[in-house]
CSV table of C-alpha atoms in Angstrom, one decimal:
chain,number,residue,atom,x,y,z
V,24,UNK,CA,-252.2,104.9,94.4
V,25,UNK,CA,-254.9,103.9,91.8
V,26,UNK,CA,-254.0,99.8,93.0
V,27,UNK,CA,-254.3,101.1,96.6
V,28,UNK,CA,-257.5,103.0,96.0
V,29,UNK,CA,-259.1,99.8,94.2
V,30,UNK,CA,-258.0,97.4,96.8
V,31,UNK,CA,-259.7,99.8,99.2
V,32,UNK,CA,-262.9,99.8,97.5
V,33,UNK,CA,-262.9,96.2,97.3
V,34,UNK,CA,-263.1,96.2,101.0
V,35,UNK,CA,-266.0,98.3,101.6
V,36,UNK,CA,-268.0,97.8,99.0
V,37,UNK,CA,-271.6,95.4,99.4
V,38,UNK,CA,-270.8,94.2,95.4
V,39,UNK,CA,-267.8,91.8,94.8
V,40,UNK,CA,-266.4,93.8,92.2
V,41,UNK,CA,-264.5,90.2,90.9
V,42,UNK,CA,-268.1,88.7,90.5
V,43,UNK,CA,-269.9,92.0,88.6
V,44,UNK,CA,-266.9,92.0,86.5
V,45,UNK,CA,-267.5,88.7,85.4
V,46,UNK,CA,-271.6,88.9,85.3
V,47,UNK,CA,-270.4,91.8,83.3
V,48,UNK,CA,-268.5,89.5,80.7
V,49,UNK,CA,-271.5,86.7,81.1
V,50,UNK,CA,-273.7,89.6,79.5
V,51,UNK,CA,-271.9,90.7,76.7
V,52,UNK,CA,-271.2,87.1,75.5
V,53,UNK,CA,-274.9,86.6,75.1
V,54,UNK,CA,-275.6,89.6,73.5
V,55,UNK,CA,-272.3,88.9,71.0
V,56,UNK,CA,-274.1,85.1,70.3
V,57,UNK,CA,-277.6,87.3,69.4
V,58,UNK,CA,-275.4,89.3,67.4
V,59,UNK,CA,-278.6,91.4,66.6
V,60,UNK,CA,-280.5,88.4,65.4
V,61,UNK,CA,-283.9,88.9,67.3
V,62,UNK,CA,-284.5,92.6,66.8
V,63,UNK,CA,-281.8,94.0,64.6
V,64,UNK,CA,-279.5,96.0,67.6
V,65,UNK,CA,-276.9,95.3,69.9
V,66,UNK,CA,-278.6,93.9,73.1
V,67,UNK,CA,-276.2,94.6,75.9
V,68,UNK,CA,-274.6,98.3,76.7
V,69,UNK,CA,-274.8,100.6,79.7
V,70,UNK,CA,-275.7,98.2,82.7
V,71,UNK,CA,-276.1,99.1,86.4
V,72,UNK,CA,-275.8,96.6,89.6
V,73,UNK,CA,-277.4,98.6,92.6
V,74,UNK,CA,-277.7,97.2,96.0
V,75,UNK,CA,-280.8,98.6,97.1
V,76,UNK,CA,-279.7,98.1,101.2
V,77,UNK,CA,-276.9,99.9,101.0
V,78,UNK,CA,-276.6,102.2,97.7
V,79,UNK,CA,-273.5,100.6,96.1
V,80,UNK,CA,-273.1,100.5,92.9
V,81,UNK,CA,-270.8,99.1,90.2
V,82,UNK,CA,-271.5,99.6,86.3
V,83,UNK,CA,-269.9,98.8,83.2
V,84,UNK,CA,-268.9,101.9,82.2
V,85,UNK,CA,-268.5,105.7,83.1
V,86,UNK,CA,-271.5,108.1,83.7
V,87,UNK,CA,-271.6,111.3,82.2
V,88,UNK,CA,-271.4,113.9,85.5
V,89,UNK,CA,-268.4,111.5,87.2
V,90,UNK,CA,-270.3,109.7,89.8
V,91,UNK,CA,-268.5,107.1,89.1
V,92,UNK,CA,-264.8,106.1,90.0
V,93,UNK,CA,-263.6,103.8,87.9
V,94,UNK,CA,-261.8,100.3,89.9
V,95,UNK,CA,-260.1,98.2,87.0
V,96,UNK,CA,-262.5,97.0,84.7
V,97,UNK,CA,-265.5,98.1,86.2
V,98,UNK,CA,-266.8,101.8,88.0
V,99,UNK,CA,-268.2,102.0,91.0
V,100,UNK,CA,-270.1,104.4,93.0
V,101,UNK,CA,-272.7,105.2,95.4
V,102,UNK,CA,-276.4,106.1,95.2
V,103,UNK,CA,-278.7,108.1,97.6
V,104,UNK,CA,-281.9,106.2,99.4
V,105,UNK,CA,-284.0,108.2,96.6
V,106,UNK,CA,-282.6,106.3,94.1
V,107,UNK,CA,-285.3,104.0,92.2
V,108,UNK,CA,-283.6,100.8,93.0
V,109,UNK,CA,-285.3,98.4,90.6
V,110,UNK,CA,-284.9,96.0,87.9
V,111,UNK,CA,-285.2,98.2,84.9
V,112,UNK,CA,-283.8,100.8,82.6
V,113,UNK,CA,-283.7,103.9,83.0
V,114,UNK,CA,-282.0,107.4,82.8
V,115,UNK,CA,-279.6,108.2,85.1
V,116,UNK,CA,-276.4,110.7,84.8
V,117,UNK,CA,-276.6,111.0,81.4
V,118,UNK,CA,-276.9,107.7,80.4
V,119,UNK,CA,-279.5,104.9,79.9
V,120,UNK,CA,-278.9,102.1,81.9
V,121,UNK,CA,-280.3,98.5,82.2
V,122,UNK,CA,-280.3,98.7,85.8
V,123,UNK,CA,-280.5,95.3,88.1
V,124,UNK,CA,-280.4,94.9,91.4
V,125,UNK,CA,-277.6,93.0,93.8
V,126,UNK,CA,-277.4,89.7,94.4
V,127,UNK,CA,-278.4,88.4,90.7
V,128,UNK,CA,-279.4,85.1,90.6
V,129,UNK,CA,-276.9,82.5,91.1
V,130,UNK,CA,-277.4,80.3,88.3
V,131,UNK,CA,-276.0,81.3,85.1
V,132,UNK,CA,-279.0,80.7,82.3
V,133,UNK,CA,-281.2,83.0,85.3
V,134,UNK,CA,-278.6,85.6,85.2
V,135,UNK,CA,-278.7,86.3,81.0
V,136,UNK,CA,-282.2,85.7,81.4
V,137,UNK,CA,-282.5,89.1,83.9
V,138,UNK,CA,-280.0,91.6,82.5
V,139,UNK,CA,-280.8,90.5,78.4
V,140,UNK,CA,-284.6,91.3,80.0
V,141,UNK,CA,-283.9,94.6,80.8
V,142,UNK,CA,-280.8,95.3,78.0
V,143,UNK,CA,-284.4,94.6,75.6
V,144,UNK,CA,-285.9,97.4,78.0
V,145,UNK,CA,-283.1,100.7,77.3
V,146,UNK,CA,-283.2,99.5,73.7
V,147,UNK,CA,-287.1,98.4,73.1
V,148,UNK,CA,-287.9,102.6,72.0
V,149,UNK,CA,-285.2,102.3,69.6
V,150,UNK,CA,-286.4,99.4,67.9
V,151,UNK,CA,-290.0,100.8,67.9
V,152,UNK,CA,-291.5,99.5,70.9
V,153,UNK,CA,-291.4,102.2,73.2
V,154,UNK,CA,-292.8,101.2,76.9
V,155,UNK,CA,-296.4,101.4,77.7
V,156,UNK,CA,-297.8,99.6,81.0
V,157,UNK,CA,-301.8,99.4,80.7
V,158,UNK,CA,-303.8,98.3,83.7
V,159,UNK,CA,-305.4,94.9,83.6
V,160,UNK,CA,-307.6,95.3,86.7
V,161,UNK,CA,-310.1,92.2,84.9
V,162,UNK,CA,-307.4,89.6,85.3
V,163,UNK,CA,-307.8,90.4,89.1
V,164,UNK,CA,-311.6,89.3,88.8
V,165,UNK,CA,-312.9,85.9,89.1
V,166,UNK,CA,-313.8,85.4,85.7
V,167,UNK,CA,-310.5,86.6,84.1
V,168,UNK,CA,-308.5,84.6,86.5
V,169,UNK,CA,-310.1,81.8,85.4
V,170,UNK,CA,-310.2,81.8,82.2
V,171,UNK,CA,-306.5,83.2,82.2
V,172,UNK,CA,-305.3,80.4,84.0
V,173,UNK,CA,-307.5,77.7,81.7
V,174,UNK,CA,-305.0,79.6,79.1
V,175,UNK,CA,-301.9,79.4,81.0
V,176,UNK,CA,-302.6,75.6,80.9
V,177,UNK,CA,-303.3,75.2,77.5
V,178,UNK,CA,-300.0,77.2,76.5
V,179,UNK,CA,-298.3,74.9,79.1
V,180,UNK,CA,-299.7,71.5,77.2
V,181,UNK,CA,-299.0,73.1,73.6
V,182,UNK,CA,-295.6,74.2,74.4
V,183,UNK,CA,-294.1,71.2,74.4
V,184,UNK,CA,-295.8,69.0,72.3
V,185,UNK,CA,-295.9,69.0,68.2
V,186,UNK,CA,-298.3,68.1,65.4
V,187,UNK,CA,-301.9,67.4,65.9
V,188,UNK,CA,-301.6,67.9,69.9
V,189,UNK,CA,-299.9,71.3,69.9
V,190,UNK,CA,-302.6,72.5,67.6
V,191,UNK,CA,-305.0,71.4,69.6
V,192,UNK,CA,-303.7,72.7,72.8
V,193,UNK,CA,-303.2,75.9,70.9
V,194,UNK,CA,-306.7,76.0,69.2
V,195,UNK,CA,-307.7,75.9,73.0
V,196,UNK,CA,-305.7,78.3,74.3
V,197,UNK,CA,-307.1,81.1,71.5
V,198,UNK,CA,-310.7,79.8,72.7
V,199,UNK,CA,-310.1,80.9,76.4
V,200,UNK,CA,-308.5,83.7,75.4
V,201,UNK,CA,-311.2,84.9,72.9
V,202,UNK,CA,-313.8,84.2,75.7
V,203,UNK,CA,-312.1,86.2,78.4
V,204,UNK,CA,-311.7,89.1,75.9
V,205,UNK,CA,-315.3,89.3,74.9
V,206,UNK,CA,-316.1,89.8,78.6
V,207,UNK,CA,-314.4,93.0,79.0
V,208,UNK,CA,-314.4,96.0,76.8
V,209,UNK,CA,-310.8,96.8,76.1
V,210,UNK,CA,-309.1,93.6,77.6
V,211,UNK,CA,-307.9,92.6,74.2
V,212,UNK,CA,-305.9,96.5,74.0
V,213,UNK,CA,-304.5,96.6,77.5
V,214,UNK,CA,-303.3,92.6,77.3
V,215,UNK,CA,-301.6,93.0,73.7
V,216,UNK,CA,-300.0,96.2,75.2
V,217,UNK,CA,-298.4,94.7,78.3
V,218,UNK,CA,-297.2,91.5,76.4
V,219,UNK,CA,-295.3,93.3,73.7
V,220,UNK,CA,-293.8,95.8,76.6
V,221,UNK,CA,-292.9,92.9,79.6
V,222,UNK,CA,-293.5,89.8,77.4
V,223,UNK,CA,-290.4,90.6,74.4
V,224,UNK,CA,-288.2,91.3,76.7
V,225,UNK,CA,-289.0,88.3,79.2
V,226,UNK,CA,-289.0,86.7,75.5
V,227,UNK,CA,-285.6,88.1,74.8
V,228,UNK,CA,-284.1,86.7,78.2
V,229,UNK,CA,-285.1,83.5,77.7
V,230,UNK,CA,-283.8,83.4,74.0
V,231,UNK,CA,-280.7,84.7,74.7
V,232,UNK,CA,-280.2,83.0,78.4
V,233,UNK,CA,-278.0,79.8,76.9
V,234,UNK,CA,-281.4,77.6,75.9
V,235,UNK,CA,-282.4,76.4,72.7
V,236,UNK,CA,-285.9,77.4,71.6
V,237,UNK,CA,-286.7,73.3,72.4
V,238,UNK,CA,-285.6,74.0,75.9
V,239,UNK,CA,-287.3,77.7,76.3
V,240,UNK,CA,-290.2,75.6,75.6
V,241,UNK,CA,-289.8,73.1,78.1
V,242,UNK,CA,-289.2,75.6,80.7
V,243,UNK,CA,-292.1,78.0,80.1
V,244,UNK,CA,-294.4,75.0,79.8
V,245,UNK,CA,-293.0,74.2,83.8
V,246,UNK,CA,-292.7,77.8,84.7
V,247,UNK,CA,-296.3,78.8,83.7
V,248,UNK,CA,-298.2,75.9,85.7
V,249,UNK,CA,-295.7,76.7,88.6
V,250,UNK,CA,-296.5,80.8,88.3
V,251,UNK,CA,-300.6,79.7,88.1
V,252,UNK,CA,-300.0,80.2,91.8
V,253,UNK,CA,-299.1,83.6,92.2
V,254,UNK,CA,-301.5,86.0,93.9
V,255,UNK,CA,-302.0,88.5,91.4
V,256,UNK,CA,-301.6,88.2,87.6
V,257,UNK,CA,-302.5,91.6,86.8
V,258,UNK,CA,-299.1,92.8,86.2
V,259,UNK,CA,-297.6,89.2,86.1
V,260,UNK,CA,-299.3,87.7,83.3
V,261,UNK,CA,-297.7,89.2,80.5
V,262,UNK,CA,-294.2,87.9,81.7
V,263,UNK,CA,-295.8,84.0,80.9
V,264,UNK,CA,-297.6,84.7,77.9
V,265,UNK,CA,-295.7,87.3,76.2
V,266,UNK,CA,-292.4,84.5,75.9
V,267,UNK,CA,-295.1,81.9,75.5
V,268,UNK,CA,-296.2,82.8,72.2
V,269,UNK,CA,-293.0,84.4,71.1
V,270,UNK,CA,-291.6,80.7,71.5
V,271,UNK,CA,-294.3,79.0,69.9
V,272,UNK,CA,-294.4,82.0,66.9
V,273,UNK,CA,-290.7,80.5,66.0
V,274,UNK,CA,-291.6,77.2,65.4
V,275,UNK,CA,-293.9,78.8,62.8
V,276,UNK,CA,-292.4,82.0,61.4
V,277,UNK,CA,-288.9,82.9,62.1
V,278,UNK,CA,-289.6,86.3,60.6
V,279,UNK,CA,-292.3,87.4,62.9
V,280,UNK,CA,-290.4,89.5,64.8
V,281,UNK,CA,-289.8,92.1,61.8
V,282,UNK,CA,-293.4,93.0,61.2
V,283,UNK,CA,-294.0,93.6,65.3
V,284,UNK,CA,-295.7,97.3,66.6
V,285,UNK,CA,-297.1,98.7,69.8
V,286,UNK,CA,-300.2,97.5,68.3
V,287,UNK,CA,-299.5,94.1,67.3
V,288,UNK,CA,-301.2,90.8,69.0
V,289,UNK,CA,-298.9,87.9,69.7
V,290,UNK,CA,-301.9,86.0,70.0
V,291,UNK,CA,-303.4,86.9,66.8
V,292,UNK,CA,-300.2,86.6,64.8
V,293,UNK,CA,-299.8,82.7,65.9
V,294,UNK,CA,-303.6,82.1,64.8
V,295,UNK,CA,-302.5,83.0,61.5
V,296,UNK,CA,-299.2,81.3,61.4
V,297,UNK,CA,-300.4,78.2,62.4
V,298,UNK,CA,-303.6,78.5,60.4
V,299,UNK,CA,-306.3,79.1,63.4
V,300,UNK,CA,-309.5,80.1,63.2
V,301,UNK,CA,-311.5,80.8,66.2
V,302,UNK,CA,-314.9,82.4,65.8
V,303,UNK,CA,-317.0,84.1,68.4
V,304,UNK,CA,-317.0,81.8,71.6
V,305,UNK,CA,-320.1,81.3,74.1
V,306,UNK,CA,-319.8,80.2,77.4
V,307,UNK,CA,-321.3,76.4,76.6
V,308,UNK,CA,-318.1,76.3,74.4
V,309,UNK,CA,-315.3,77.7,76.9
V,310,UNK,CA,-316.5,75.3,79.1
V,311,UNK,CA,-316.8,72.1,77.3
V,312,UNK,CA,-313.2,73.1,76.1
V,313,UNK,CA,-312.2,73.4,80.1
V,314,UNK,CA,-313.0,70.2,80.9
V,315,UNK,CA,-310.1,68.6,79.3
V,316,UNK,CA,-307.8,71.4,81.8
V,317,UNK,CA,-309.8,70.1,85.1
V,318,UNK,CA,-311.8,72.8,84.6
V,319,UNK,CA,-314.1,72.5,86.9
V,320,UNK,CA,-311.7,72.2,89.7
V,321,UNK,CA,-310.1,75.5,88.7
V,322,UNK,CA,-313.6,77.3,88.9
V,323,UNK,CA,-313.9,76.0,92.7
V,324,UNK,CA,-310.6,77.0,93.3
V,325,UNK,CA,-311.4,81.0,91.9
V,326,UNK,CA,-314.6,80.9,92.9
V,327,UNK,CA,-313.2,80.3,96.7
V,328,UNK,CA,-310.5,82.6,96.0
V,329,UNK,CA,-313.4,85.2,95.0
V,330,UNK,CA,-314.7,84.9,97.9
V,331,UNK,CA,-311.5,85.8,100.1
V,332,UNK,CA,-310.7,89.0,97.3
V,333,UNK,CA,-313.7,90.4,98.2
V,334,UNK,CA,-312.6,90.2,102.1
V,335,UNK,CA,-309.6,91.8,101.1
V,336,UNK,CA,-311.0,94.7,99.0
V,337,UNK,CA,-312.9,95.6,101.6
V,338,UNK,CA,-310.1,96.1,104.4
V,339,UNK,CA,-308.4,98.0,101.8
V,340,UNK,CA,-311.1,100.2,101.3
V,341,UNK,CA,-311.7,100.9,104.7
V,342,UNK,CA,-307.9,101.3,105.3
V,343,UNK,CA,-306.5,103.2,102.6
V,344,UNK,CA,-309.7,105.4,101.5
V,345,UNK,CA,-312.5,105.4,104.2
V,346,UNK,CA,-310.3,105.6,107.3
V,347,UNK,CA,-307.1,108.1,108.9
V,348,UNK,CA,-304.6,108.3,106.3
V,349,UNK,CA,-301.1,109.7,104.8
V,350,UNK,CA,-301.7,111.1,101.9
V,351,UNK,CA,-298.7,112.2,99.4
V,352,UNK,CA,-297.9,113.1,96.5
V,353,UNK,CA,-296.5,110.9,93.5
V,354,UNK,CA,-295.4,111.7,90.4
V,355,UNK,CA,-295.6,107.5,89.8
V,356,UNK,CA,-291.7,107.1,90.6
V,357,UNK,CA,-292.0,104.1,92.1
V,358,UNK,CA,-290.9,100.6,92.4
V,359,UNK,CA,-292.9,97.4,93.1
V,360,UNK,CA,-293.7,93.5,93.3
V,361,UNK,CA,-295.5,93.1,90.3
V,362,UNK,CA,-297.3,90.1,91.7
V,363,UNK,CA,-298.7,91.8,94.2
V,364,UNK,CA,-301.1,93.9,92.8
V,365,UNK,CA,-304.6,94.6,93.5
V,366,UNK,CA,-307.0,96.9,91.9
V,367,UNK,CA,-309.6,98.7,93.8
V,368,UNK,CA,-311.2,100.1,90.3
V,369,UNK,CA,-312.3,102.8,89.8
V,370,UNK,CA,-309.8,104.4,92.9
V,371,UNK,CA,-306.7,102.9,91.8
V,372,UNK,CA,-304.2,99.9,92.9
V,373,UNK,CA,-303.1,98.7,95.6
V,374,UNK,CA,-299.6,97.4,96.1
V,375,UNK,CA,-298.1,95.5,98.6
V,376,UNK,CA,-294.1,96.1,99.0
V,377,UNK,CA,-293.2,99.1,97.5
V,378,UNK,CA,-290.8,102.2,97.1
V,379,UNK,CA,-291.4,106.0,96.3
V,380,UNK,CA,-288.9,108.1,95.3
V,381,UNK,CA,-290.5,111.5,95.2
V,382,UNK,CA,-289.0,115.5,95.6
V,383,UNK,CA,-290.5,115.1,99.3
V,384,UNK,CA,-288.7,112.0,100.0
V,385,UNK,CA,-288.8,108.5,99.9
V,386,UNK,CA,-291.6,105.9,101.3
V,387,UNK,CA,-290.6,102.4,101.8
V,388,UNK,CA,-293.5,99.9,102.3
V,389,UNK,CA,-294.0,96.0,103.4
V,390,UNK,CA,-297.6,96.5,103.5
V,391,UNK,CA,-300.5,98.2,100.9
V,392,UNK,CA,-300.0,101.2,99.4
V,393,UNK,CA,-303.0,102.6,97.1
V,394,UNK,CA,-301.6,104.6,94.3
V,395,UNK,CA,-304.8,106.6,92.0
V,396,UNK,CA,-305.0,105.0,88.4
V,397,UNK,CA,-303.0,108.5,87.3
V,398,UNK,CA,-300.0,107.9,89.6
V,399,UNK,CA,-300.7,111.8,90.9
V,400,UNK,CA,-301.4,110.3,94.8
V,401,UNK,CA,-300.9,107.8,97.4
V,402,UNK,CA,-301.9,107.0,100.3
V,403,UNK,CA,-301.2,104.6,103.3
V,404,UNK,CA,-302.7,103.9,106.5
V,405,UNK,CA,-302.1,106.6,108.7
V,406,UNK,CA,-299.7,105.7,111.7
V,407,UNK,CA,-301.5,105.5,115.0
V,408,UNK,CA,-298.9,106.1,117.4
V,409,UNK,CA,-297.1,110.0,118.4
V,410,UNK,CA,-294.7,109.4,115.5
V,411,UNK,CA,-297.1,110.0,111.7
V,412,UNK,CA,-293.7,109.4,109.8
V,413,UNK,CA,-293.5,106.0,110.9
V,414,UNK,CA,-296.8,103.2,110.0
V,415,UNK,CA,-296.9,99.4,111.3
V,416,UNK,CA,-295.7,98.3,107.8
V,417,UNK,CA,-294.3,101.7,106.0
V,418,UNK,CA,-291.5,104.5,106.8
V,419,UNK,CA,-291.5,108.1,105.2
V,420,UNK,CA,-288.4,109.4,105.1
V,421,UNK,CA,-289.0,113.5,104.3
V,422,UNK,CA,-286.2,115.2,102.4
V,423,UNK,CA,-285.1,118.6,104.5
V,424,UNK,CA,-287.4,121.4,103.6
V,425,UNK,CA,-290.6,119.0,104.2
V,426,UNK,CA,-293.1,118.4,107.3
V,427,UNK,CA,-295.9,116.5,108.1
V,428,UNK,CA,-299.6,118.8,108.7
V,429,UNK,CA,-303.1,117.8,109.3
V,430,UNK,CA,-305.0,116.6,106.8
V,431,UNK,CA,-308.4,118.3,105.7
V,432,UNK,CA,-310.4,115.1,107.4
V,433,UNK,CA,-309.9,114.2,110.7
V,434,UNK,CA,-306.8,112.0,111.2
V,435,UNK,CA,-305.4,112.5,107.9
V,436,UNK,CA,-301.8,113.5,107.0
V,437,UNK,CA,-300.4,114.9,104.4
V,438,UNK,CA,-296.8,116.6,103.7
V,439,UNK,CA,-295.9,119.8,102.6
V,440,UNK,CA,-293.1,122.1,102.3
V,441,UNK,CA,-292.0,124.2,105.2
């Protein structure tokens, strides 16, 4: 019966259980070659594949409330559309999971990468970096792109190189980012924050994906000219920078890792290791600096870029906040691209593709959703045809015991129980 039962879930499940299992096996065997070097624990444990189209899952171990049924040397099971389908960790039957969703990637260095990324996240409040996502909405402006992305080329050129060169590259890349901080109260906070939280364990991934710290190097260098292009760095940044100065931090202190807090600043702990000193830096300086990273071509490119964010804000704003809307709820259970998002300050942040989970039900999204800096509302464009569950680029799906009313401005929807 039990080889009948797993053949049968073989067949109908969206996960080929024969591939988890040995993703599975790819994961533990990094973790074993870590053996706790990095941060002192055991990297892998309870992890989760969810296909978010269809609800399967399959984990490497048993739940706590027997959701699962276990099929040879995995457990499988099913989840309901609420389910927070998302590269992460998180609490679910008992247990923490690393959760990631299905297909992974196909090569295997990209697959370690992903689950050791989020194996750091269920362990990262045990080793005393508990999660904390700060908003960044500066790195959305023209002035913090740019002198983010003069950064990002800096790290790309120091990464690689050694001696003289990396240090100048490196002596560079503190410049712009010592610039960029002294035009924004509290940049220098929310930054450090979000690259110890996303950046170690984009850091960990990398270390423990099968490369050498010689090759992480090589591939961040490539990787952060290549994500320069994304549309939003808000979120994104910290996922470049964070493993960028983790990498470069080994070649000067294999110990670095030991003394690391909430608090800490990669960027300031590589100054001292490798014996940098950057003062206070004016603008003549930054941009004398720049030209050696084509600055001025990246300035035309941000400054035209500027241009087409403030077209965008404004259709958002007269979208989401001055015209008909849904309004709901949110208790800020949500998933979401993190290089899609836009801050409409002081409102909140607009994100486009998206997924609330919430005690009213679930909204899925394609298009903007604005969610208040406080993750306590959200709204979307309210639908124009008969149907207000169902948007151009967003469906509600209302768990029983909700309905859709009026809003208290004209057009405006809201749900409630009833």
């Amino acid at each position: 019966m039990i080889l009948a039962a797993t053949i049968f879930l073989r067949s109908v499940l969206s996960i080929d259980l024969n591939l988890a299992a040995r993703y599975f096996q790819e994961a533990s065997w990094a973790s074993q070659d870590d053996a706790g070097a990095l941060w002192g624990a055991k990297l892998y444990g309870p992890t989760l594949f969810v296909d978010p189209q269809t609800g399967d899952i399959v984990a490497n171990q048993a739940d706590q409330k027997g959701a699962l049924t276990s099929a040879g040397t995995v457990f499988v099971g099913k989840v309901p559309l609420s389910f927070a389908a998302a590269n992460t960790a998180m609490d679910w039957n008992g247990v923490k999971w690393s959760v990631i969703m299905w297909p992974l990637p196909e090569r295997p260095v990209d697959r370690a990468r992903l689950i050791m990324h989020e194996s750091w996240h269920r362990i990262q409040s045990d080793i005393g970096l508990p999660p904390a996502i700060t908003h960044n909405e500066h790195l959305d402006s023209k002035e913090g792109r740019i002198w983010l992305l003069m950064e990002y080329r800096a790290l790309a050129k120091a990464l690689p190189a050694w001696g003289d060169e990396r240090k100048t590259a490196l002596s560079d890349a503190l410049t712009f980012r010592t610039y960029r901080r002294s035009l924004f109260p509290s940049a220098a906070e929310n930054e450090d924050r979000m690259e110890v939280h996303e950046g170690m364990a984009e850091y960990t991934g990398i270390c423990c994906s099968g490369r050498t710290n010689s090759e992480g190097r090589y591939y961040m260098a490539g990787r952060l000219k290549l994500n320069s292009l994304k549309p939003s760095l808000t979120y994104a940044f910290a996922y470049e920078t964070g493993p960028a100065y983790g990498l470069l931090l080994d070649q000067y202190d294999e110990h670095w890792r030991k003394g690391l807090n909430p608090k800490s600043s990669l960027s300031e702990l590589l100054a001292a290791a490798a014996h940098i000193a950057v003062g206070k830096v004016d603008r003549a300086e930054a941009i004398k600096r720049a030209q050696a990273y084509d600055g001025n071509s990246l300035i035309k490119q941000e400054t035209k870029r500027d241009e087409e964010r403030t077209k965008q804000l404004k259709e958002f704003r007269q979208t989401l906040i001055e015209g008909p809307r849904l309004h709901l709820p949110s208790t800020g259970n949500f998933t979401f691209d993190p290089n899609a998002v836009y801050p409409i300050p002081p409102t909140g942040t607009v994100y486009l593709g998206s997924k609330l989970s919430e005690e009213w039900g679930v909204l899925e999204t394609t298009g903007p959703v604005l969610i208040d800096s406080q993750y306590k509302n959200s709204w979307v464009q309210a639908a124009t045809g008969t149907d207000p569950s169902k948007g151009m680029t967003w469906k509600l799906t209302l768990n029983p015991g909700w309905k859709l009313v009026h809003g208290s401005r004209k057009g405006d929807w809201e749900v409630a129980k009833g």
